[in-house]
Coordinates of C-alpha atoms and ligand atoms in Angstrom, one line a residue:
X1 CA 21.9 39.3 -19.5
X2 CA 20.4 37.1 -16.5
X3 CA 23.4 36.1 -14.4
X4 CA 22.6 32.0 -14.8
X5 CA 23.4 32.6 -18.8
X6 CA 26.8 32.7 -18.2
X7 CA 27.3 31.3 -14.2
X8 CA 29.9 29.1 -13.3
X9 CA 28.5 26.8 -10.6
X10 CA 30.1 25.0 -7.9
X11 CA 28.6 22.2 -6.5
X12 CA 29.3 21.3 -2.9
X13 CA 28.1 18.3 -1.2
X14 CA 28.2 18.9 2.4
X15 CA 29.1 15.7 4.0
X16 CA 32.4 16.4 2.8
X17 CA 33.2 19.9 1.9
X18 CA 33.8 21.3 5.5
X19 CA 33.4 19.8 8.9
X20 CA 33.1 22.4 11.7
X21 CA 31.6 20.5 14.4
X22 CA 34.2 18.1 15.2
X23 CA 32.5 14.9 14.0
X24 CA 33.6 13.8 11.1
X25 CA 30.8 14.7 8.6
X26 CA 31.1 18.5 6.9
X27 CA 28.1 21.0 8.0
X28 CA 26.6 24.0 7.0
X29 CA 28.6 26.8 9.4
X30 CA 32.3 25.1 7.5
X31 CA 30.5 25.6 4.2
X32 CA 29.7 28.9 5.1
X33 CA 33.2 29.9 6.5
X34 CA 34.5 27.8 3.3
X35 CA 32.9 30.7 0.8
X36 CA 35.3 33.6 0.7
X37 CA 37.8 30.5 -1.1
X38 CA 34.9 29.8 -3.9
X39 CA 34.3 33.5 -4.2
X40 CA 38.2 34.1 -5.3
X41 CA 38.1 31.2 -6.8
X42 CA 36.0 32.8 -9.3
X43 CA 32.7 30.7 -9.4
X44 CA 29.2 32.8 -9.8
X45 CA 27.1 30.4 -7.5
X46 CA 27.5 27.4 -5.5
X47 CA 24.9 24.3 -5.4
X48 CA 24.4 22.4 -2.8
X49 CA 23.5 18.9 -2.1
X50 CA 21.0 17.8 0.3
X51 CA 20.9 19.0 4.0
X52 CA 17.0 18.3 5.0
X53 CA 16.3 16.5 8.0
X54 CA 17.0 12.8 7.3
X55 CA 17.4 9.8 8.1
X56 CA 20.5 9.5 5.7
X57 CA 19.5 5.9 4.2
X58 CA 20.9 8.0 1.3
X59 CA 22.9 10.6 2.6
X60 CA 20.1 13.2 2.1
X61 CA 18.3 12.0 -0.8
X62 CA 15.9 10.7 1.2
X63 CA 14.0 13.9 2.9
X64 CA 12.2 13.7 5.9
X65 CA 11.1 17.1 5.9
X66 CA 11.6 19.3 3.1
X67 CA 11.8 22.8 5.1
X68 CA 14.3 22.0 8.3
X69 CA 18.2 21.5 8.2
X70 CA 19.3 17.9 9.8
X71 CA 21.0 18.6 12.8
X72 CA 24.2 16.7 11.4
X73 CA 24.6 19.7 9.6
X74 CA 23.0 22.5 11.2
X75 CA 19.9 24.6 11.6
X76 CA 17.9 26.9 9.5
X77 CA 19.7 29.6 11.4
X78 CA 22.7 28.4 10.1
X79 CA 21.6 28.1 6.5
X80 CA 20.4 31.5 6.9
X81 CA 23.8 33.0 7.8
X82 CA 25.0 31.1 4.8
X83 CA 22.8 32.5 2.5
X84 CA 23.4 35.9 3.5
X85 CA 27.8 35.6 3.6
X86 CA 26.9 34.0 0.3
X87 CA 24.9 36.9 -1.4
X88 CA 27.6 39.8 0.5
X89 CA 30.1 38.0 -1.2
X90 CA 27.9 38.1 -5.0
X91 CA 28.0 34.2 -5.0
X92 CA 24.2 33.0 -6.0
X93 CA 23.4 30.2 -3.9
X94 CA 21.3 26.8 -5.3
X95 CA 20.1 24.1 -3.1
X96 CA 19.0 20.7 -4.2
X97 CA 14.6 20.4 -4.4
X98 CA 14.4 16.1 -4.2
X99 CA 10.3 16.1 -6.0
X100 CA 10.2 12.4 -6.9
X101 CA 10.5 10.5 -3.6
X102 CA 10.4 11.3 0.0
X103 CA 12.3 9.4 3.1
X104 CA 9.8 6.8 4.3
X105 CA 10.1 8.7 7.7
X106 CA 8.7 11.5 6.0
X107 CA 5.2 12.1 8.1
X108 CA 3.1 12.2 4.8
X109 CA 4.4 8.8 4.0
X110 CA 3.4 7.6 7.3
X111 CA 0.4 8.7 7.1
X112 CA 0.2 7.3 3.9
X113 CA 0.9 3.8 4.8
X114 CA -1.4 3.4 8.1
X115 CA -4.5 2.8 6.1
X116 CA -6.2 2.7 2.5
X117 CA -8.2 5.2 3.1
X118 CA -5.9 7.8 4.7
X119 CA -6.1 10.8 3.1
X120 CA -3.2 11.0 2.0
X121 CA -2.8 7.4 0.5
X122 CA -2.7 8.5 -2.9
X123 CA 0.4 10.8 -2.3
X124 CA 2.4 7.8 -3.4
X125 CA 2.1 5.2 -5.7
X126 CA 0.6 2.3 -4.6
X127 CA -0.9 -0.7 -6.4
X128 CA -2.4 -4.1 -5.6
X129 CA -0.5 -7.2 -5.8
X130 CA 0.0 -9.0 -9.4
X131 CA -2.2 -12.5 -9.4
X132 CA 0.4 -14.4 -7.8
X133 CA 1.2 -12.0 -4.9
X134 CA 4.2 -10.7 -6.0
X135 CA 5.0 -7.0 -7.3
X136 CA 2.3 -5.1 -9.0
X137 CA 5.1 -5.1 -12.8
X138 CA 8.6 -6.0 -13.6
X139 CA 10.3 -2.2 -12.9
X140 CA 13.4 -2.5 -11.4
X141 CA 14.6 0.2 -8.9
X142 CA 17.9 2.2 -9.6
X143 CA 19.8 0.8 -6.3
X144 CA 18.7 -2.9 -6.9
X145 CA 15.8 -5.1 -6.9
X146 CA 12.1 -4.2 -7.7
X147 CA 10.8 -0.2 -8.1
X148 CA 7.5 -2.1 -5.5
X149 CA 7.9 -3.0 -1.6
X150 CA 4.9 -4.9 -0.2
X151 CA 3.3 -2.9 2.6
X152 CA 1.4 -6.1 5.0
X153 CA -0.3 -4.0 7.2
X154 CA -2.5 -3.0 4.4
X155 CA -1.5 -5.4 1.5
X156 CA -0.4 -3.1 -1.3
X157 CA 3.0 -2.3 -3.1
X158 CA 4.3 1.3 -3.0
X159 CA 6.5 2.4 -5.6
X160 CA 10.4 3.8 -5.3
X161 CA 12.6 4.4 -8.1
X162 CA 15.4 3.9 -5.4
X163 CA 15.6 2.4 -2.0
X164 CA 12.8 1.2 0.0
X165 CA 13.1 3.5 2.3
X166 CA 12.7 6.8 -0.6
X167 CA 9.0 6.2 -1.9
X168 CA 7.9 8.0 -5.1
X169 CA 5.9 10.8 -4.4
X170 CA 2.7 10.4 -7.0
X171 CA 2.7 13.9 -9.0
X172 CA -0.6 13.0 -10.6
X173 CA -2.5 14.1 -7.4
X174 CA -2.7 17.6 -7.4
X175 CA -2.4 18.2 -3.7
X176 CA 0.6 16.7 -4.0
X177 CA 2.1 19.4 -6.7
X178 CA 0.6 22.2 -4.5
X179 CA 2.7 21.1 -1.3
X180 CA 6.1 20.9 -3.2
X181 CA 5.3 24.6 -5.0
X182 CA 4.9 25.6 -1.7
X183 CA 8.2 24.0 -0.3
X184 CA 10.1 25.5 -3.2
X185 CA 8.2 29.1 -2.2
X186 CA 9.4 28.4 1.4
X187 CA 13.3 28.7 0.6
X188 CA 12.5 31.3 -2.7
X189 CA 11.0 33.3 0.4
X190 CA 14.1 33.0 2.3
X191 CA 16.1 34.0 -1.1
X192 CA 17.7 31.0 -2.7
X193 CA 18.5 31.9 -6.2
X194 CA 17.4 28.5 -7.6
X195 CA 17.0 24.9 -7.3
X196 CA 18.9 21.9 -8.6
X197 CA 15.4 19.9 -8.9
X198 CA 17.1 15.7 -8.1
X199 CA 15.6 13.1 -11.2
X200 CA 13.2 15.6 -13.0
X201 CA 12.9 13.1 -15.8
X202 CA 11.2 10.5 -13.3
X203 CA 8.4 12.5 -11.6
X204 CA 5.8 10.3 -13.5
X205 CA 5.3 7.2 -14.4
X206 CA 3.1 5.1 -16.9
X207 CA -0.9 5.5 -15.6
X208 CA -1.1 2.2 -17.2
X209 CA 1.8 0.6 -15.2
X210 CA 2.6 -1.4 -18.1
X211 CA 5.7 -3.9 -17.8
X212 CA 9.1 -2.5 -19.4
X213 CA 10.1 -4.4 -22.6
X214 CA 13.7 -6.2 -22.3
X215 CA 16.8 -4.5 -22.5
X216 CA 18.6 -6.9 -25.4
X217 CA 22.2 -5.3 -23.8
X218 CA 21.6 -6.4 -20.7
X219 CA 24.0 -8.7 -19.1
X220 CA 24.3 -10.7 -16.4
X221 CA 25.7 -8.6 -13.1
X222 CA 24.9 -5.5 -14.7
X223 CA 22.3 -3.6 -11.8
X224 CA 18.7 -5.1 -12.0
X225 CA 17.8 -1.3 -13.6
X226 CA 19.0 -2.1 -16.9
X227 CA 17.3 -5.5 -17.3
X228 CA 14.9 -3.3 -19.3
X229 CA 14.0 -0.5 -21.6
X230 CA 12.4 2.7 -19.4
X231 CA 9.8 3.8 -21.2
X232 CA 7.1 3.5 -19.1
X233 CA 9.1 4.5 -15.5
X234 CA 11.0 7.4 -17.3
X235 CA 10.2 10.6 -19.5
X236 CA 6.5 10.7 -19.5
X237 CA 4.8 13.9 -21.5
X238 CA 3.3 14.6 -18.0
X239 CA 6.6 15.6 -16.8
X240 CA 7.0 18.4 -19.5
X241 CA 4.0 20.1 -17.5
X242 CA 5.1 19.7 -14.2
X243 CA 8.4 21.6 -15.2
X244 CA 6.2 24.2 -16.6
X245 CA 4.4 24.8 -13.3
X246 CA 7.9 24.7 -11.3
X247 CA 9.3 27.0 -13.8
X248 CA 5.8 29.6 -12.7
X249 CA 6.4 29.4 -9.1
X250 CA 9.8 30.8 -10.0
X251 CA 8.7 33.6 -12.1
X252 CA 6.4 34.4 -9.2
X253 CA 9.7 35.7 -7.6
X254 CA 12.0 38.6 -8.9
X255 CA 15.3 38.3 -9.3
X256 CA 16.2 35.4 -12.0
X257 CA 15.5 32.3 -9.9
X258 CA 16.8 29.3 -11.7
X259 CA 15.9 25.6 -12.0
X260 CA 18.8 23.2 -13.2
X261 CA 17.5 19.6 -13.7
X262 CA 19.1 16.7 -13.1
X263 CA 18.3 14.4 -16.7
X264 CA 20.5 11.6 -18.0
X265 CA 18.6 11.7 -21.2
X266 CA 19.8 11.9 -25.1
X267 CA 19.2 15.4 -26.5
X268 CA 16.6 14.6 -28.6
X269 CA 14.7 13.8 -25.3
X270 CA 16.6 16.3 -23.0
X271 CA 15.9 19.5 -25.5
X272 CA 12.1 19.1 -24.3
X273 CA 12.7 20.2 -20.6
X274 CA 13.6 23.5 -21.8
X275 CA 9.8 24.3 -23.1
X276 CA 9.6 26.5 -25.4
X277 CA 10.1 30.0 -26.0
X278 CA 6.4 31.1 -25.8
X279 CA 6.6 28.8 -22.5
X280 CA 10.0 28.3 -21.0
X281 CA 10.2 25.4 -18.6
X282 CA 13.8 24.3 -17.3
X283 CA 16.6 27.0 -17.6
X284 CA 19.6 24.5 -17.6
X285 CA 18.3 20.9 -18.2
X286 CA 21.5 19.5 -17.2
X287 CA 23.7 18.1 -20.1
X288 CA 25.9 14.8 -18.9
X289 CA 27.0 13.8 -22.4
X290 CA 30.3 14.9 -21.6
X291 CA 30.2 12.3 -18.5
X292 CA 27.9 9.5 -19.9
X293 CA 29.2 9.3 -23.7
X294 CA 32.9 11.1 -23.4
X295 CA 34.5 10.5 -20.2
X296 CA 35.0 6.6 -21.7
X297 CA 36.0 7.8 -24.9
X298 CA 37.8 10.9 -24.2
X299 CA 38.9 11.7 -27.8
X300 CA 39.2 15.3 -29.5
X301 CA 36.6 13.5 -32.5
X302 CA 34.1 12.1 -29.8
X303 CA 34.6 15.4 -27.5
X304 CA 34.3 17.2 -31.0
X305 CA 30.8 15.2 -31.5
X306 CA 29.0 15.8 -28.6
X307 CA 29.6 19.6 -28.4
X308 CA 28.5 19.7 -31.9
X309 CA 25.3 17.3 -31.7
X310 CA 24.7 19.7 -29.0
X311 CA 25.1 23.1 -30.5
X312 CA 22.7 21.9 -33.3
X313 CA 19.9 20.5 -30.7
X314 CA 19.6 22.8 -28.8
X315 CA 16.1 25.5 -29.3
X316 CA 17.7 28.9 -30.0
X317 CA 16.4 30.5 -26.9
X318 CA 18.3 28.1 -24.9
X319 CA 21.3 28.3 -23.1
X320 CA 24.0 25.3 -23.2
X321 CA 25.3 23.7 -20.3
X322 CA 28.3 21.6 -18.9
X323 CA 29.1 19.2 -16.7
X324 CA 32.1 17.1 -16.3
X325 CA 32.0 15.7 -12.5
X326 CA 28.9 15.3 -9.5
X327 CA 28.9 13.1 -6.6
X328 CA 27.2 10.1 -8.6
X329 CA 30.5 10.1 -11.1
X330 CA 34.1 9.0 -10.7
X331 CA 36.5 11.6 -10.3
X332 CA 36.9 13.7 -13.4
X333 CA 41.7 13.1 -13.2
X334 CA 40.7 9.3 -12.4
X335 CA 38.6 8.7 -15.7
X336 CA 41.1 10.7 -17.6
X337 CA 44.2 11.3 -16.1
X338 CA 45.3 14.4 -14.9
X339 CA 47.2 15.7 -17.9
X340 CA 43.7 15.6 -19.4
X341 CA 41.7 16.9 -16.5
X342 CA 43.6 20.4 -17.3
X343 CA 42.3 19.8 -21.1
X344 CA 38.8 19.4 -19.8
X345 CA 38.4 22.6 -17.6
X346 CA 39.9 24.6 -20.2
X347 CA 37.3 23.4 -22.5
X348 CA 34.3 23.2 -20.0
X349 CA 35.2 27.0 -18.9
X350 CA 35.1 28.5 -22.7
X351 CA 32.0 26.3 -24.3
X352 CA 28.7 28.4 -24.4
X353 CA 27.1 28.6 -21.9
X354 CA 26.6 27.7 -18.3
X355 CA 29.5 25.4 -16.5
X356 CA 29.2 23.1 -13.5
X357 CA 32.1 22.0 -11.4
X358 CA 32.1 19.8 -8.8
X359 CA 34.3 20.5 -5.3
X360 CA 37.9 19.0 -5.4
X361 CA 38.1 18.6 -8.9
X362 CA 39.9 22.0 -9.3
X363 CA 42.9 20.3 -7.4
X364 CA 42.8 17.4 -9.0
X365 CA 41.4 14.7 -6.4
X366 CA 41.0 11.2 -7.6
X367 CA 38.9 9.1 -6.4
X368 CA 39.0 7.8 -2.7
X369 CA 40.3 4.3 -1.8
X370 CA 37.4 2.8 0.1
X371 CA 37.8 -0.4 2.1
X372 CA 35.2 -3.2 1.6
X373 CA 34.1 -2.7 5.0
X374 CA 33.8 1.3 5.0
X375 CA 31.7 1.5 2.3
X376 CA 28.9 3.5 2.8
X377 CA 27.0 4.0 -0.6
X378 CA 23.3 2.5 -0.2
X379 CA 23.4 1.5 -4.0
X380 CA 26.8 -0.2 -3.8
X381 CA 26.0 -2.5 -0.4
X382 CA 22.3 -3.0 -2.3
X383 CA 23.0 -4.1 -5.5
X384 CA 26.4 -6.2 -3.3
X385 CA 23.7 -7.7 -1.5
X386 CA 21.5 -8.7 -4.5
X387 CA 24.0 -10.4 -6.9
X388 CA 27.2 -10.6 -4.8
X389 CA 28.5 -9.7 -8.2
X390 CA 29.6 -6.4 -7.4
X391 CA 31.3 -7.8 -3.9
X392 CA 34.4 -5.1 -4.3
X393 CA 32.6 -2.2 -5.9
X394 CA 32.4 0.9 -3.7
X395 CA 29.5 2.1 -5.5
X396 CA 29.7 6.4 -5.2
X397 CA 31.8 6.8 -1.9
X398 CA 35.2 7.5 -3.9
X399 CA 34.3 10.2 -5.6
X400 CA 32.5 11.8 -2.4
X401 CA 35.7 11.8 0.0
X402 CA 36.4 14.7 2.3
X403 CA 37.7 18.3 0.5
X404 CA 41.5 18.3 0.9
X405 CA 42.5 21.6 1.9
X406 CA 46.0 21.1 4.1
X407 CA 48.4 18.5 4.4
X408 CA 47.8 18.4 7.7
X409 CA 45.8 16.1 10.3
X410 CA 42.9 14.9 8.3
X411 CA 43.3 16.9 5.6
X412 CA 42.2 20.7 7.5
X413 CA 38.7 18.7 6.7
X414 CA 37.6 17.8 10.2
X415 CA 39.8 17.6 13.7
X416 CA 38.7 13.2 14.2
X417 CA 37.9 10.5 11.5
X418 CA 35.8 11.9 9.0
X419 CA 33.0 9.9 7.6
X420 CA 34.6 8.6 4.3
X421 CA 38.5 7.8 4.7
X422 CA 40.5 10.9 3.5
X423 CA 42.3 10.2 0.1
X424 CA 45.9 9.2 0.6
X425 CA 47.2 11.6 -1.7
X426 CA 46.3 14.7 0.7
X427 CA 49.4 15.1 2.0
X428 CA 50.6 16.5 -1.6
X429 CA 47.6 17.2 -3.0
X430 CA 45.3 19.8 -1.4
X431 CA 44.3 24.0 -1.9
X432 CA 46.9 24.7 0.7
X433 CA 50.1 23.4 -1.7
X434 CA 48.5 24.2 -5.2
X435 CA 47.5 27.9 -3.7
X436 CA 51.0 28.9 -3.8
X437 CA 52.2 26.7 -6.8
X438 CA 51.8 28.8 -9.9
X439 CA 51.7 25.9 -12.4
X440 CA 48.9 23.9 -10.0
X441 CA 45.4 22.8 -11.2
X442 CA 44.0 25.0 -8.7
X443 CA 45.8 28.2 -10.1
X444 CA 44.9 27.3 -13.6
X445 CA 41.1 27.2 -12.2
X446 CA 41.7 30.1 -11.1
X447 CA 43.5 31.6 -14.2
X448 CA 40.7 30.1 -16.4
X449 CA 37.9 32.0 -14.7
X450 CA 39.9 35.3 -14.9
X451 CA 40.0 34.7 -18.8
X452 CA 36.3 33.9 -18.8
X453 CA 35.0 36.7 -17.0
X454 CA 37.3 39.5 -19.1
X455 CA 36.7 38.1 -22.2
X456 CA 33.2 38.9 -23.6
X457 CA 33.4 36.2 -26.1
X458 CA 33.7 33.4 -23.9
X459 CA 30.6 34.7 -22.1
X460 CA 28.5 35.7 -24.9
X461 CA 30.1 34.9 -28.7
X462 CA 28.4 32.0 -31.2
X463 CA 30.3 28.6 -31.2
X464 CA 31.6 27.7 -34.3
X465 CA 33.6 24.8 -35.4
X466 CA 37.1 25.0 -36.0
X467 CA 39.6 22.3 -38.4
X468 CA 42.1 20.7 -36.5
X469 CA 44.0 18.0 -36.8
X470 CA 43.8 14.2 -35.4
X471 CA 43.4 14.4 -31.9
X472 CA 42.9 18.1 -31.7
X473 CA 39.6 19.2 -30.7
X474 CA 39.1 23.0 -31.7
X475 CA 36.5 25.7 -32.1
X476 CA 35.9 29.6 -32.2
X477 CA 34.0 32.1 -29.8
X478 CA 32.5 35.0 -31.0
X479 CA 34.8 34.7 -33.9
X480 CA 37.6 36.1 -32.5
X481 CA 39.1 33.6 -29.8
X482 CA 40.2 30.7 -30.6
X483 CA 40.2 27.5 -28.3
X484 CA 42.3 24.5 -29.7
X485 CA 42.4 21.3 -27.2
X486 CA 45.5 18.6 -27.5
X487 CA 43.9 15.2 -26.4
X488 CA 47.0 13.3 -27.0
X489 CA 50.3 12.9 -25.5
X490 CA 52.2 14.2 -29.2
X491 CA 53.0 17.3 -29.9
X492 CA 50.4 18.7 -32.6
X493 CA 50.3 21.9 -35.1
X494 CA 47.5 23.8 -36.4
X495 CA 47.0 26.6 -38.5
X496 CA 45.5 30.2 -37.2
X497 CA 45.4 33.5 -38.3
X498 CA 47.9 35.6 -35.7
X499 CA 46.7 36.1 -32.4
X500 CA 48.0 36.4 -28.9
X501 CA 48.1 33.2 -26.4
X502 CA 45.8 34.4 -23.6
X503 CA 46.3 31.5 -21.5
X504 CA 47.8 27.7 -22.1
X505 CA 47.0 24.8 -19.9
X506 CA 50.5 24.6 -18.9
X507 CA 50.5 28.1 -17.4
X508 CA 53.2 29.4 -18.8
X509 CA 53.2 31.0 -22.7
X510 CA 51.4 33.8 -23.3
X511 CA 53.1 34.6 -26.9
X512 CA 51.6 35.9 -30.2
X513 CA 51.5 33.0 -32.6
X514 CA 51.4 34.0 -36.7
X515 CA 50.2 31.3 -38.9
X516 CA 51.0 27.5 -36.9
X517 CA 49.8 27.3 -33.4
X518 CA 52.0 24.4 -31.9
X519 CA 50.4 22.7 -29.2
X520 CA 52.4 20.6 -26.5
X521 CA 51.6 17.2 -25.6
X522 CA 48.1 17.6 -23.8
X523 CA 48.4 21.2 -24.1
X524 CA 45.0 23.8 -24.4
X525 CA 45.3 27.5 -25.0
X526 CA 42.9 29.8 -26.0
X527 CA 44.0 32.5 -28.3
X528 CA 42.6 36.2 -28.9
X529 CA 42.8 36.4 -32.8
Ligands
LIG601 C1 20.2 11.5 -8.0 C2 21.2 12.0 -7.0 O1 22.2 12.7 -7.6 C3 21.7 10.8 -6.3 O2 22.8 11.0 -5.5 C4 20.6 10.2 -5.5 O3 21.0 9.0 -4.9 C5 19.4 9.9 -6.4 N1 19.1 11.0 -7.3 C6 18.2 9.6 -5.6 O4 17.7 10.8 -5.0

């Protein structure tokens, strides 16, 4: 079976995974010494955020050239060395592919921008004013304000989905497509296993650039994004052949190179990016419902929902996916607690399917307390700046605060002030304490990946729904383990054929159960009927 059928991913972002330079901001060489711990940890492949050259208006996602390393966090040489510990160690490495926008510093944009008739002014998207001067439509871009920035020098809009500074790339043009095929074929040369390809549901826009009709749930001091209904900046059929063509400069390579997409879509629009089975496009379109639709409404019956909805979208060739934390979410234990957090990596490790984790979340770290005048999130001190509404808001920074590995001086992160304030609870919680805890998040982590790997069911056995009681989420793998998730702080029965108590969130039965299963308060185990 291809190895990203059943991969457990671990996504790093390196600003704060390892610093080894001494200032303050994590690099590739501490990622790389950093590996042997997500190796024995038990994760197949790591993914990792940006680390192009950049001018870091958005830490990364704004490329200024697609095939160097910034030098905050390295050099090719060092990504190389990476790769290769990586692959000696049989972890698959990923690395984000940013299509839809470049940094504004990014030579084809300023080439772009010094004249209409450049030739490579249609690379991005740009448009004549509207009658009265102003922007060319009403889209609103994702970190506040309007998607258009007037350009005086030669008195047009360009278009960006985000900040100013991160114009959209216009994938209509075909020169375009052929220079980002050929920077994906520069790292698939070097032997990256895959790409995590950033917004793959944006890459086109309406050729009409119609206006958006109103969102009616819109509300005042929500971000200017929602003020309408995307169906002219978002999810365009065009798309579904780009991810086609992506999907062919992949095949071109042996070895089961993978493309994850990022999509906050519902399924009936997200089961598209997989193509078809005659013509396969993404191979994990990732799925957020977990995040977007459960992590407010963490009950068994919702959580029960969206894996099922799921199950019965998906194309049968496909392969399911799960995410429950990135670096554009709250912490996983501070939307749900951390009795629950243990609940929700039992269950993301035995779905079918492919799981993503994100760094930290296997000991527990909540989010980071972020002073008004630290923050550093672009979309926070934006959207602050544009309706003063969201004067406190910290935008993404909390959940993107340094790795905690010691309880010693900052953290065993960095040897000075790292870039985003440490989270206070470091001196308790880090890898160093829960590593030789045997009850720890970390070691149940651990524990779960053991039980994943050595039991072919939870690799490779059908999903099938289970009866449970109120607040008890359970289901079946392959028809012989069974998987049965407290939600609640009461204790709760349920009835099973015998079986044997692999493993138990709590880290501590492991007895053979004949006829009621009694679950704990907030207890999980998976049982081998
Ligand atoms: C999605 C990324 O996950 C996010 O961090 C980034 O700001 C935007 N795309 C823009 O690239």
């Amino acid at each position: 079976m291809e190895w990203w059928k059943t991969a457990s991913i671990y996504q790093i972002y390196p600003r704060s995974f390892q610093d080894s330079g001494g200032d303050g901001i994590g690099d590739l060489p501490g990622i790389r010494k950093r590996l042997p711990y997500i190796r024995d940890l038990g994760f197949d492949a790591i993914w990792l955020s940006p680390f192009y050259k950049s001018p870091m208006k958005d830490f990364g996602y704004d490329v200024a050239d697609y095939c160097d390393v910034d030098p905050i966090f390295g050099t090719l040489k060092d990504f190389d060395g990476l790769l290769e510990d990586a692959h000696r160690l049989g972890l698959k490495v990923l690395i984000d592919f940013v299509p839809n926008h470049t940094s504004d510093q990014h030579p084809w944009f300023l080439e772009s921008r010094s004249s209409r008739d450049n030739p490579k002014r249609d690379w991005y998207v740009w448009r004549d004013p509207a009658p009265d001067g102003g922007p060319p439509n009403n889209w609103q871009a994702y970190f506040g304000g309007p998607s258009w920035t007037f350009d005086p020098q030669t008195g047009q809009y360009y278009l960006h989905q985000f900040l100013p500074e991160q114009p959209d790339l216009n994938w209509r043009n075909p020169e375009v497509r052929q220079a980002m095929y050929d920077v994906m074929r520069f790292w698939l040369d070097k032997g990256v296993d895959g790409f995590r390809v950033d917004v793959l549901w944006l890459l086109v826009e309406d050729a009409l650039f119609r206006d958006e009709p109103d969102n009616p749930h819109y509300k005042p001091g929500d971000i200017d994004r929602f003020r309408h209904i995307h169906i002219y900046q978002e999810d365009q059929p065009e798309t579904r052949q780009i991810v086609q063509e992506m999907r062919a400069v992949l095949d071109e390579y042996p070895g089961d190179r993978v493309m994850v997409g990022e999509i906050y879509l519902p399924y009936e629009q997200l089961m598209p990016y997989y193509g078809t089975a005659e013509k396969p496009g993404c191979h994990l379109p990732f799925n957020f419902h977990l995040i977007f639709r459960g992590l407010n409404n963490w009950t068994a019956e919702n959580i029960r929902s969206i894996v099922e909805e799921y199950e019965k979208s998906l194309p049968p060739f496909a392969t399911p996916n799960w995410v429950l934390g990135n670096h554009d979410q709250h912490r996983l234990a501070t939307r749900i607690g951390h009795d629950q957090a243990r609940v929700a990596a039992m269950m993301l490790f035995t779905l079918r399917g492919s799981p993503t984790w994100y760094y930290g979340d296997e000991i527990g770290m909540v989010d980071g307390q972020i002073p008004p005048e630290k923050v550093q999130d672009p979309a926070a001190l934006r959207q602050r700046g544009a309706s003063g509404e969201h004067g406190l808001d910290p935008g993404r920074d909390p959940e993107r605060t340094p790795m905690q590995w010691t309880p010693h001086a900052y953290a065993g992160f960095s040897t000075r002030e790292p870039w985003l304030p440490i989270s206070p609870d470091y001196t308790e919680r880090n890898v160093e304490a829960q590593d030789a805890d045997p009850f720890s998040m970390l070691t149940l982590v651990r524990t779960l990946l053991v039980v994943r790997r050595e039991t072919p069911a939870l690799l490779g056995g059908a999903y099938q729904s289970y009866k449970a009681p109120e607040g008890v989420f359970a289901y079946l793998r392959g028809g012989e383990v069974l998987v049965a998730l407290n939600f609640t702080p009461e204790p709760k029965t349920l009835s099973t054929p015998g079986g044997e108590v692999l493993l138990s969130t709590y880290l501590d039965r492991y007895d053979k159960v004949e006829g009621v299963l009694e679950l704990r308060p907030h207890e999980g185990v998976i049982v081998k009927l």
